[in-house]
Short mmCIF file of C-alpha atoms in Angstrom, two decimals:
data_model
loop_
_atom_site.label_atom_id
_atom_site.label_comp_id
_atom_site.label_asym_id
_atom_site.label_seq_id
_atom_site.Cartn_x
_atom_site.Cartn_y
_atom_site.Cartn_z
CA MET A 1 109.34 76.20 129.56
CA SER A 2 105.95 75.94 128.65
CA SER A 3 105.04 73.54 125.28
CA LYS A 4 101.48 74.76 125.36
CA LEU A 5 100.83 77.45 122.81
CA PRO A 6 97.64 79.21 122.40
CA LYS A 7 95.52 78.11 119.42
CA GLY A 8 96.93 79.65 116.21
CA SER A 9 100.44 80.60 116.84
CA GLY A 10 103.38 78.62 115.47
CA GLU A 11 104.70 78.16 112.28
CA ARG A 12 101.69 78.69 110.00
CA GLY A 13 99.82 80.88 112.61
CA TRP A 14 100.21 84.26 113.62
CA SER A 15 103.96 83.53 114.93
CA LEU A 16 107.19 84.81 113.48
CA SER A 17 108.64 82.22 111.01
CA TRP A 18 111.98 80.65 111.13
CA TYR A 19 113.42 82.88 108.58
CA ASP A 20 112.54 85.82 110.57
CA LEU A 21 114.27 84.23 113.65
CA LYS A 22 117.25 83.51 111.23
CA LYS A 23 117.54 87.18 110.46
CA ILE A 24 117.53 88.35 113.98
CA ASP A 25 120.38 85.43 114.49
CA ILE A 26 122.18 87.56 111.95
CA ILE A 27 121.84 90.75 113.82
CA LEU A 28 122.48 89.60 117.51
CA GLN A 29 124.61 87.83 119.13
CA GLU A 30 123.74 84.91 121.70
CA GLY A 31 122.73 86.56 125.18
CA ASN A 32 121.59 90.08 123.63
CA THR A 33 118.45 91.59 124.89
CA ILE A 34 115.14 91.74 122.85
CA LEU A 35 112.50 93.86 123.86
CA GLU A 36 109.42 92.28 122.07
CA LEU A 37 106.07 93.70 121.87
CA GLY A 38 103.62 90.93 121.42
CA SER A 39 104.64 87.42 123.07
CA GLY A 40 103.37 83.94 121.75
CA ALA A 41 105.53 81.29 120.15
CA SER A 42 108.36 83.16 119.03
CA THR A 43 108.84 84.33 122.65
CA VAL A 44 109.14 80.65 123.24
CA GLU A 45 112.07 80.49 120.75
CA LEU A 46 113.79 83.58 120.95
CA VAL A 47 114.67 83.01 124.86
CA LYS A 48 116.61 79.78 123.82
CA LYS A 49 119.43 82.29 122.69
CA TYR A 50 118.67 85.60 124.00
CA LYS A 51 117.18 87.85 126.93
CA VAL A 52 113.71 88.70 126.09
CA ILE A 53 111.76 91.42 127.71
CA THR A 54 108.39 91.05 126.30
CA VAL A 55 105.23 93.57 126.60
CA GLU A 56 101.81 91.64 126.19
CA SER A 57 98.49 92.71 126.66
CA ASN A 58 96.82 89.58 126.77
CA GLU A 59 96.64 87.55 130.36
CA LYS A 60 96.72 84.10 128.21
CA TRP A 61 100.03 84.86 126.51
CA LEU A 62 101.67 85.93 130.18
CA ASN A 63 104.42 83.30 131.21
CA LEU A 64 104.22 81.34 128.36
CA ALA A 65 108.20 81.37 128.19
CA PRO A 66 108.85 81.41 131.97
CA GLU A 67 112.72 82.25 130.99
CA ALA A 68 111.35 86.00 129.86
CA LYS A 69 110.81 89.03 131.57
CA TYR A 70 106.94 89.92 131.18
CA ILE A 71 105.33 93.28 131.32
CA TYR A 72 101.50 93.24 131.37
CA ALA A 73 100.24 96.40 129.63
CA PRO A 74 96.27 95.99 128.97
CA ILE A 75 95.03 97.76 125.72
CA LYS A 76 93.67 101.38 126.85
CA PRO A 77 92.03 103.83 124.98
CA VAL A 78 94.50 106.46 123.77
CA LYS A 79 94.13 109.74 121.19
CA PRO A 80 94.98 108.83 117.63
CA THR A 81 97.65 110.73 115.87
CA LYS A 82 96.78 112.52 112.54
CA GLN A 83 98.82 110.15 110.42
CA PHE A 84 97.16 106.89 112.12
CA ASP A 85 93.48 108.53 113.18
CA PHE A 86 92.03 104.77 113.23
CA CYS A 87 94.23 103.62 115.93
CA ASN A 88 92.45 104.80 119.33
CA GLU A 89 93.97 101.94 121.34
CA TRP A 90 97.37 100.93 122.43
CA TYR A 91 99.52 99.32 125.26
CA ASP A 92 98.84 101.22 128.35
CA PRO A 93 101.20 104.08 128.01
CA GLU A 94 101.42 104.75 131.86
CA ILE A 95 102.71 101.46 132.51
CA LEU A 96 105.23 101.48 129.83
CA LYS A 97 106.63 104.91 130.43
CA ILE A 98 107.58 103.25 134.07
CA GLU A 99 108.51 99.92 133.07
CA LEU A 100 110.54 100.82 129.94
CA LYS A 101 112.41 103.52 131.87
CA ASN A 102 116.47 102.67 132.04
CA LEU A 103 115.76 99.37 130.06
CA ASN A 104 118.51 98.22 127.63
CA TYR A 105 118.07 96.15 124.81
CA ASP A 106 119.87 95.49 121.67
CA LEU A 107 116.63 94.83 119.29
CA ILE A 108 112.94 95.83 119.04
CA LEU A 109 110.74 93.00 117.85
CA ILE A 110 107.42 94.79 116.95
CA ASP A 111 104.59 91.84 116.96
CA GLY A 112 101.90 93.43 118.81
CA PRO A 113 99.74 94.60 120.07
CA PRO A 114 97.31 92.73 117.68
CA SER A 115 95.80 94.03 114.49
CA PHE A 116 95.79 98.15 113.49
CA ARG A 117 96.67 98.89 117.06
CA ARG A 118 100.39 97.71 115.95
CA VAL A 119 100.81 101.41 114.60
CA GLY A 120 100.59 103.08 117.97
CA PHE A 121 104.17 102.41 117.99
CA TRP A 122 104.48 105.61 115.73
CA LYS A 123 102.80 107.75 118.72
CA TYR A 124 104.77 106.45 121.59
CA LYS A 125 107.87 105.84 119.78
CA ASP A 126 109.56 108.70 122.05
CA LEU A 127 109.32 105.80 124.71
CA PHE A 128 111.98 103.21 123.32
CA ASN A 129 115.51 103.42 122.22
CA LEU A 130 115.43 103.56 118.34
CA ASP A 131 119.08 103.72 117.99
CA VAL A 132 118.70 99.47 117.77
CA PRO A 133 117.12 97.47 114.76
CA LEU A 134 113.71 97.53 114.55
CA VAL A 135 112.14 94.22 113.39
CA PHE A 136 108.42 94.23 112.17
CA ASP A 137 106.21 91.33 111.77
CA ASP A 138 103.33 91.62 109.27
CA SER A 139 104.95 94.32 107.34
CA HIS A 140 102.66 93.15 104.19
CA ARG A 141 99.52 95.20 106.16
CA HIS A 142 99.60 98.66 104.63
CA TYR A 143 99.31 100.72 107.58
CA ILE A 144 102.40 98.92 109.19
CA TRP A 145 104.24 99.59 106.27
CA GLN A 146 103.15 103.10 106.48
CA MET A 147 104.58 103.47 109.93
CA ILE A 148 107.66 101.66 108.92
CA ASN A 149 108.34 104.64 106.23
CA PHE A 150 107.24 107.22 109.06
CA LEU A 151 109.84 105.90 111.41
CA ALA A 152 112.37 105.48 108.58
CA ARG A 153 112.39 109.23 107.76
CA ALA A 154 111.72 110.26 111.36
CA THR A 155 115.51 109.00 112.38
CA ASP A 156 118.48 111.15 111.81
CA ASN A 157 120.44 108.00 110.83
CA ASN A 158 119.06 107.46 107.26
CA THR A 159 117.61 104.15 107.95
CA PRO A 160 117.52 101.68 105.52
CA VAL A 161 114.53 99.28 105.61
CA ILE A 162 114.99 95.56 104.57
CA THR A 163 112.18 93.89 103.50
CA TYR A 164 111.37 90.15 102.67
CA HIS A 165 108.68 87.38 102.28
CA CYS A 166 108.74 84.03 103.83
CA ASN A 167 107.13 82.03 101.42
CA THR A 168 103.76 82.60 102.36
CA ALA A 169 101.91 86.10 102.08
CA LYS A 170 103.52 87.69 105.12
CA ALA A 171 106.48 89.97 104.88
CA CYS A 172 108.73 91.02 107.80
CA SER A 173 110.55 94.56 107.65
CA ILE A 174 113.59 95.79 109.46
CA LEU A 175 114.93 99.11 110.25
CA LEU A 176 118.47 99.30 110.48
CA PRO A 177 120.36 102.17 112.16
CA LYS A 178 123.17 103.27 110.39
CA THR A 179 125.55 101.76 113.45
CA TYR A 180 124.65 98.56 111.65
CA ASN A 181 125.35 99.08 107.84
CA ASN A 182 127.86 96.14 107.95
CA PHE A 183 124.83 93.88 108.32
CA LEU A 184 123.17 94.69 105.22
CA GLY A 185 125.00 92.37 102.97
CA LYS A 186 124.00 89.50 105.15
CA LEU A 187 120.51 90.36 105.39
CA VAL A 188 119.36 91.06 102.11
#
């Protein structure tokens, strides 16, 4: 496993905190599969317990954790949605349509692409299985919080939203499908 992380990653940088990782540990069993949007230091930690398939747009992050399966999907121009008219770039949707087809995973971790582009998940949500827990890093950003609420209303299963802060200004949120309600008490 590579130990050289790009500058800015890690506990006080861009990465998920240990607290976020512990929440994932509550939901998943060791060996389960995570589909991660945006790789980095968290990928290096996640592969210690889980199978990880990670979608990445930046070549410098590819194969950071050799145990993960990487899908390289560069950022491409996309037509904005009316809900997020500022988001005109996202992972290449044509690559994702091919690569995500028939993939099985137990949780989606949305930690990319960087910045405002992350709300592109809303436009391309039909490419994903939304019947698994969705974990959103950086939900303190208003546009990510807005997308989470749109997604919660768009699902048929009255998805609860759990949001928590981790001793920083950052927040993470989890959309938990109804079939996972038995985890609610453990996550709050």
